[in-house]
XYZ file of C-alpha atoms in Angstrom:
399
model
C 0.000 0.000 0.000
C 1.176 3.518 -0.882
C -0.045 6.484 1.160
C -0.563 9.980 -0.256
C -1.561 13.111 1.662
C -2.789 15.974 -0.544
C -3.095 19.129 1.536
C -4.554 22.370 0.189
C -3.374 24.926 2.730
C -6.197 27.178 3.943
C -8.577 25.646 1.399
C -11.634 25.546 3.672
C -13.797 28.667 4.048
C -17.313 29.943 4.723
C -19.983 30.989 2.172
C -18.764 33.999 0.195
C -21.091 36.625 -1.301
C -18.964 37.084 -4.434
C -19.288 33.336 -5.055
C -23.079 33.363 -4.872
C -23.178 32.321 -1.238
C -21.012 29.256 -1.846
C -17.679 28.379 -0.277
C -14.685 28.239 -2.636
C -14.817 24.429 -2.453
C -18.506 24.445 -3.416
C -17.947 26.948 -6.220
C -14.858 25.280 -7.709
C -14.921 22.629 -10.436
C -13.118 19.787 -8.646
C -14.174 16.498 -10.274
C -11.330 14.442 -8.817
C -11.917 15.659 -5.259
C -15.642 15.045 -5.687
C -15.027 11.523 -6.956
C -12.782 10.713 -3.992
C -15.459 12.035 -1.634
C -18.129 9.907 -3.326
C -16.019 6.751 -3.062
C -14.220 7.287 0.241
C -14.776 8.299 3.846
C -15.858 11.948 4.103
C -15.867 13.717 7.458
C -14.593 16.612 9.532
C -11.368 16.836 11.523
C -10.154 19.302 14.157
C -6.471 19.885 13.419
C -5.955 22.867 15.743
C -6.320 21.976 19.446
C -8.400 24.331 21.558
C -6.336 27.199 22.888
C -3.594 26.949 20.273
C -2.987 29.505 17.525
C -4.466 28.319 14.184
C -1.193 28.404 12.292
C -0.045 26.059 9.562
C 2.721 24.810 11.866
C 0.243 23.510 14.465
C -2.254 22.173 11.931
C 0.277 20.401 9.698
C 1.938 18.733 12.677
C -1.503 17.370 13.562
C -2.105 16.134 10.031
C 1.242 14.326 10.085
C 0.285 12.544 13.292
C 2.272 14.644 15.780
C 0.388 16.031 18.776
C 1.103 19.781 18.832
C 0.124 19.962 22.499
C 3.235 17.954 23.376
C 5.561 18.250 20.353
C 5.274 21.880 19.186
C 8.142 24.210 20.193
C 7.459 27.092 17.794
C 7.068 27.710 14.081
C 10.381 29.345 13.260
C 12.623 26.516 14.495
C 10.858 24.168 12.077
C 11.517 26.587 9.212
C 15.119 26.962 10.353
C 15.657 23.221 9.979
C 14.787 23.506 6.294
C 17.633 25.939 5.604
C 20.186 24.025 7.676
C 20.369 26.356 10.684
C 22.207 24.943 13.685
C 20.378 25.584 16.967
C 21.521 25.217 20.554
C 18.827 24.250 23.092
C 18.644 27.796 24.485
C 18.686 29.611 21.128
C 15.464 31.358 20.144
C 14.482 31.367 16.479
C 12.183 33.914 14.825
C 10.430 34.116 11.485
C 11.120 37.532 9.989
C 8.861 38.398 7.079
C 9.817 41.029 4.569
C 6.636 43.132 4.649
C 5.346 46.252 2.920
C 4.537 49.147 5.262
C 3.228 52.605 4.408
C 6.036 55.146 4.226
C 5.562 58.716 5.509
C 4.375 58.180 9.098
C 6.447 57.501 12.238
C 7.106 53.773 12.471
C 4.421 52.937 15.034
C 1.822 54.794 12.954
C 2.514 52.894 9.745
C 0.042 50.393 8.275
C 0.706 46.862 7.015
C -0.005 46.905 3.284
C 1.203 43.396 2.442
C 2.628 40.590 4.601
C 4.449 39.155 1.555
C 5.813 42.272 -0.211
C 3.913 41.343 -3.339
C 5.136 37.739 -3.044
C 8.683 38.939 -3.556
C 10.970 36.489 -5.358
C 13.605 34.665 -3.348
C 16.306 36.231 -5.534
C 15.146 39.770 -4.734
C 14.642 38.913 -1.084
C 18.169 37.554 -0.779
C 19.604 40.864 -1.989
C 17.742 42.648 0.793
C 18.566 40.005 3.397
C 22.242 40.285 2.479
C 22.087 43.962 3.430
C 20.318 43.035 6.663
C 23.074 40.527 7.404
C 25.746 43.113 6.655
C 24.194 45.585 9.084
C 22.807 43.328 11.817
C 24.687 40.013 11.961
C 26.782 39.496 15.091
C 27.862 36.737 17.447
C 24.422 37.097 19.104
C 22.130 37.535 16.089
C 22.239 35.730 12.733
C 19.889 36.221 9.789
C 19.174 33.610 7.109
C 17.398 33.810 3.755
C 14.421 31.500 3.380
C 11.907 31.449 0.513
C 10.160 34.499 -0.952
C 9.194 36.767 1.957
C 9.836 34.150 4.682
C 13.178 34.483 6.502
C 14.841 33.496 9.773
C 16.694 35.153 12.641
C 18.457 33.234 15.405
C 19.025 34.963 18.741
C 21.778 33.034 20.490
C 20.810 32.337 24.115
C 17.845 34.622 23.485
C 14.467 35.337 25.025
C 11.051 34.232 23.837
C 8.627 37.051 23.073
C 4.910 37.407 22.415
C 4.595 38.304 18.728
C 1.826 38.836 16.179
C 1.649 37.317 12.655
C 1.553 40.175 10.125
C -1.140 38.498 8.009
C -3.509 38.801 10.984
C -3.284 42.611 10.921
C -3.370 43.651 7.285
C -4.483 47.245 6.672
C -4.096 48.033 10.383
C -1.858 50.570 12.128
C 1.032 48.540 13.521
C 1.632 50.270 16.860
C -0.529 47.943 19.015
C 1.020 44.871 17.389
C 4.711 45.728 17.676
C 6.931 43.572 19.928
C 7.319 44.592 23.541
C 10.841 43.155 23.433
C 13.058 46.244 22.851
C 15.713 44.390 20.833
C 13.195 43.109 18.297
C 11.390 46.409 17.963
C 14.698 48.216 17.434
C 15.670 45.809 14.634
C 12.295 46.323 12.940
C 12.465 50.121 13.074
C 16.065 50.196 11.850
C 15.244 47.732 9.072
C 12.769 50.227 7.583
C 15.481 52.892 7.399
C 17.797 50.396 5.687
C 15.320 48.819 3.283
C 12.883 51.514 2.201
C 15.411 53.360 0.028
C 17.529 50.355 -0.898
C 18.266 50.459 -4.656
C 16.423 47.189 -5.219
C 13.298 48.542 -3.520
C 13.483 51.769 -5.484
C 13.685 49.700 -8.657
C 10.722 47.563 -7.538
C 8.646 50.687 -6.902
C 9.559 52.073 -10.335
C 8.300 48.798 -11.854
C 4.995 49.061 -9.979
C 5.967 46.363 -7.464
C 5.617 46.628 -3.720
C 8.648 47.510 -1.658
C 9.863 44.979 0.889
C 10.643 47.742 3.347
C 10.584 46.238 6.833
C 11.276 43.101 8.814
C 8.417 41.715 10.875
C 9.075 39.178 13.639
C 6.717 36.392 14.672
C 6.551 32.641 15.355
C 9.337 32.482 17.974
C 10.427 29.118 19.328
C 13.204 26.790 20.383
C 14.857 23.750 18.810
C 12.326 21.017 17.937
C 12.745 17.372 18.788
C 10.353 15.347 16.638
C 10.317 11.568 16.626
C 11.145 10.266 13.165
C 8.212 9.476 10.909
C 9.669 6.069 10.071
C 10.040 5.214 13.761
C 6.432 6.272 14.391
C 4.863 4.526 11.418
C 7.374 2.071 9.936
C 7.071 3.932 6.612
C 9.590 5.850 4.535
C 8.275 9.320 3.724
C 8.779 12.144 1.251
C 7.711 15.804 1.370
C 6.730 17.891 -1.660
C 6.305 21.552 -0.699
C 7.602 25.000 -1.625
C 7.295 26.230 1.953
C 10.193 26.205 4.423
C 7.862 25.322 7.305
C 6.823 22.024 5.709
C 10.359 21.247 4.626
C 11.485 21.873 8.198
C 8.865 19.520 9.599
C 10.118 16.945 7.092
C 13.728 17.429 8.218
C 12.688 17.052 11.857
C 10.713 13.910 10.983
C 13.547 12.385 8.955
C 11.642 12.486 5.668
C 13.148 13.069 2.229
C 12.511 16.537 0.781
C 11.722 16.788 -2.935
C 12.860 20.134 -4.339
C 10.669 21.157 -7.272
C 12.077 23.799 -9.654
C 9.625 26.665 -9.991
C 7.708 25.810 -6.806
C 6.811 29.209 -5.363
C 4.187 28.699 -2.672
C 1.664 30.715 -4.699
C -0.694 30.309 -7.641
C 2.169 30.513 -10.162
C 3.824 27.437 -8.662
C 4.989 24.471 -10.728
C 1.859 22.366 -10.249
C 2.862 19.623 -12.678
C 6.339 19.482 -11.155
C 4.855 18.844 -7.735
C 2.700 16.046 -9.085
C 5.654 14.440 -10.859
C 7.851 14.695 -7.760
C 5.220 12.826 -5.751
C 4.848 10.182 -8.451
C 8.619 9.711 -8.617
C 8.851 9.459 -4.818
C 6.289 6.655 -4.756
C 7.021 4.730 -7.937
C 10.737 5.314 -8.595
C 12.301 6.005 -5.209
C 10.251 3.466 -3.288
C 8.750 5.829 -0.717
C 5.794 4.350 1.142
C 4.292 7.754 1.967
C 4.311 11.184 0.338
C 2.946 14.487 1.649
C 2.004 16.992 -1.064
C 1.535 20.456 0.400
C 0.131 23.293 -1.744
C 0.207 26.808 -0.293
C -1.639 28.702 -3.040
C -5.220 28.619 -1.631
C -3.931 30.062 1.635
C -1.995 32.851 -0.082
C -4.989 33.833 -2.193
C -7.196 33.978 0.911
C -4.647 36.147 2.742
C -4.864 38.534 -0.195
C -8.676 38.506 -0.115
C -9.035 37.186 -3.681
C -12.029 34.817 -3.913
C -11.811 33.854 -7.585
C -8.064 33.307 -7.358
C -8.629 31.057 -4.338
C -11.125 29.078 -6.400
C -8.605 28.850 -9.238
C -5.920 27.574 -6.851
C -8.272 24.838 -5.638
C -9.159 23.892 -9.223
C -5.461 23.727 -10.141
C -4.802 21.471 -7.159
C -7.570 19.170 -8.396
C -6.654 19.070 -12.090
C -2.884 19.581 -12.100
C -1.796 17.695 -8.963
C -4.416 15.348 -7.560
C -5.721 13.994 -10.874
C -2.313 13.108 -12.401
C -1.081 11.553 -9.138
C -4.188 9.396 -8.895
C -3.979 8.409 -12.559
C -0.315 7.451 -12.228
C -1.072 5.273 -9.214
C -3.948 3.551 -11.021
C -1.735 2.847 -14.045
C 0.987 1.449 -11.800
C -1.236 -1.256 -10.358
C -0.155 -0.345 -6.816
C -2.736 -0.270 -4.037
C -2.933 3.223 -2.575
C -4.753 5.488 -0.198
C -5.238 9.249 -0.445
C -5.927 11.588 2.457
C -7.263 14.879 1.066
C -7.805 17.870 3.358
C -6.875 21.430 4.306
C -4.859 22.093 7.447
C -7.137 24.917 8.674
C -9.671 27.341 7.192
C -8.515 30.689 5.836
C -11.553 32.944 5.624
C -11.639 35.405 2.754
C -13.774 37.672 4.942
C -10.998 37.886 7.556
C -7.995 37.221 5.296
C -6.557 34.961 7.985
C -6.795 31.533 9.615
C -9.318 30.162 12.064
C -9.038 27.036 14.171
C -12.295 25.457 13.009
C -12.661 21.876 11.810
C -12.059 21.102 8.127
C -13.401 18.497 5.663
C -11.318 15.425 4.905
C -11.532 12.397 2.619
C -9.822 9.049 3.065
C -9.922 7.166 -0.233
C -8.740 3.556 -0.543
C -8.229 2.160 -4.053
C -9.078 -1.340 -2.773
C -12.306 -0.454 -0.914
C -14.446 2.038 -2.758
C -17.843 3.190 -1.542
C -20.671 4.524 -3.657
C -22.390 7.703 -2.448
C -23.596 10.970 -3.945
C -21.307 13.065 -1.795
C -19.242 15.990 -3.071
C -16.160 17.385 -1.399
C -17.275 20.410 0.608
C -17.607 21.644 4.154
C -21.402 21.173 4.263
C -21.318 17.660 2.766
C -18.611 16.610 5.236
C -20.584 17.937 8.205
C -23.696 16.095 7.040
C -21.956 12.711 7.305
C -21.733 13.108 11.097
C -18.176 11.747 11.030
C -15.892 13.890 13.204
C -12.349 13.378 14.478
C -11.778 15.805 17.393
C -8.017 15.177 17.572
C -6.359 15.791 14.228
C -3.199 13.915 15.171
C -5.259 10.695 15.402
C -6.521 10.876 11.820
C -3.121 9.727 10.514
C -3.458 6.527 12.548
C -6.784 5.796 10.842
C -5.356 6.622 7.442
C -2.407 4.255 7.879
C -4.164 1.381 9.634
C -3.630 -1.892 7.876
């Protein structure tokens, strides 16, 4: 048996007026997802434990079978693993986004325009992060380039701090959300002075692109210590994702990471490349398990773009899920697919919630026959509910 997780980040939502009162899943043309729902087990799962922040780090750990209540030590350390950062037990690691802030006001009166600086390319971001390293790196603080707008700072023997994700406060004045930790706030304010008039940002503005003109800290944590996925399950695993967070979870879990050229974490990602990487992992490299993570629905929801979110879901169906399923059917291998989001991302709020999400477990050897479609309402109507997301993986893998 081969096991395939297909995760559309932030894919679940609520009814949206622009979509005729339908959710993006209900509005989208998703024949492969619908067919899996009609032939598999459709239900709801709670991936974010009560009281925990509804971030992708918490929810994806749950989906992979790790209990975030006992095994989560922070988002940024997981991302740091993906870029090879060495961490001592008392180091504190921070995600530092490159964000777009408004320009003329005093720093605390500025507004967050974009948490992703217009989905800045990694090449552009590295130019700016190199300047940050030149100005800020020391024996105590080290900065690392990640992917697109997502970067890392390590504070050697540092202090944890209460921090706010920038995507939770879009279009808001930043003063109430700035760190109380003086060191972090000082870095953020100084970063604006360094970045706003950097030649690369001036060139971006001249091209009609958004400036990446400030660092923004969030997601602090300490070195993770995950049990290996193979030790937990007896299966060899592979990860297909453009996002450093998922790659970091894979490193911590001892899974193989499949690097896909052109994978961006947005709607312009290399969809076919992701599908082929998963197929190769299963049918050429002998992996028992592959986790395909697609960030695009989440990014489109953060930007408040309903039709683009629908398009991202349709691309996931037609350009990733369908070819992977077809390749497995042609191979003659028995396989199971677990299809789900990690958490909702509501277009109305442009951020995550911790609500339950719809899932499907499809088994090529035991197909049901129902009239179900893949949607939030259809999943709720089945009455099937898993209150602890980390237990769904056990059901998915049971022999």
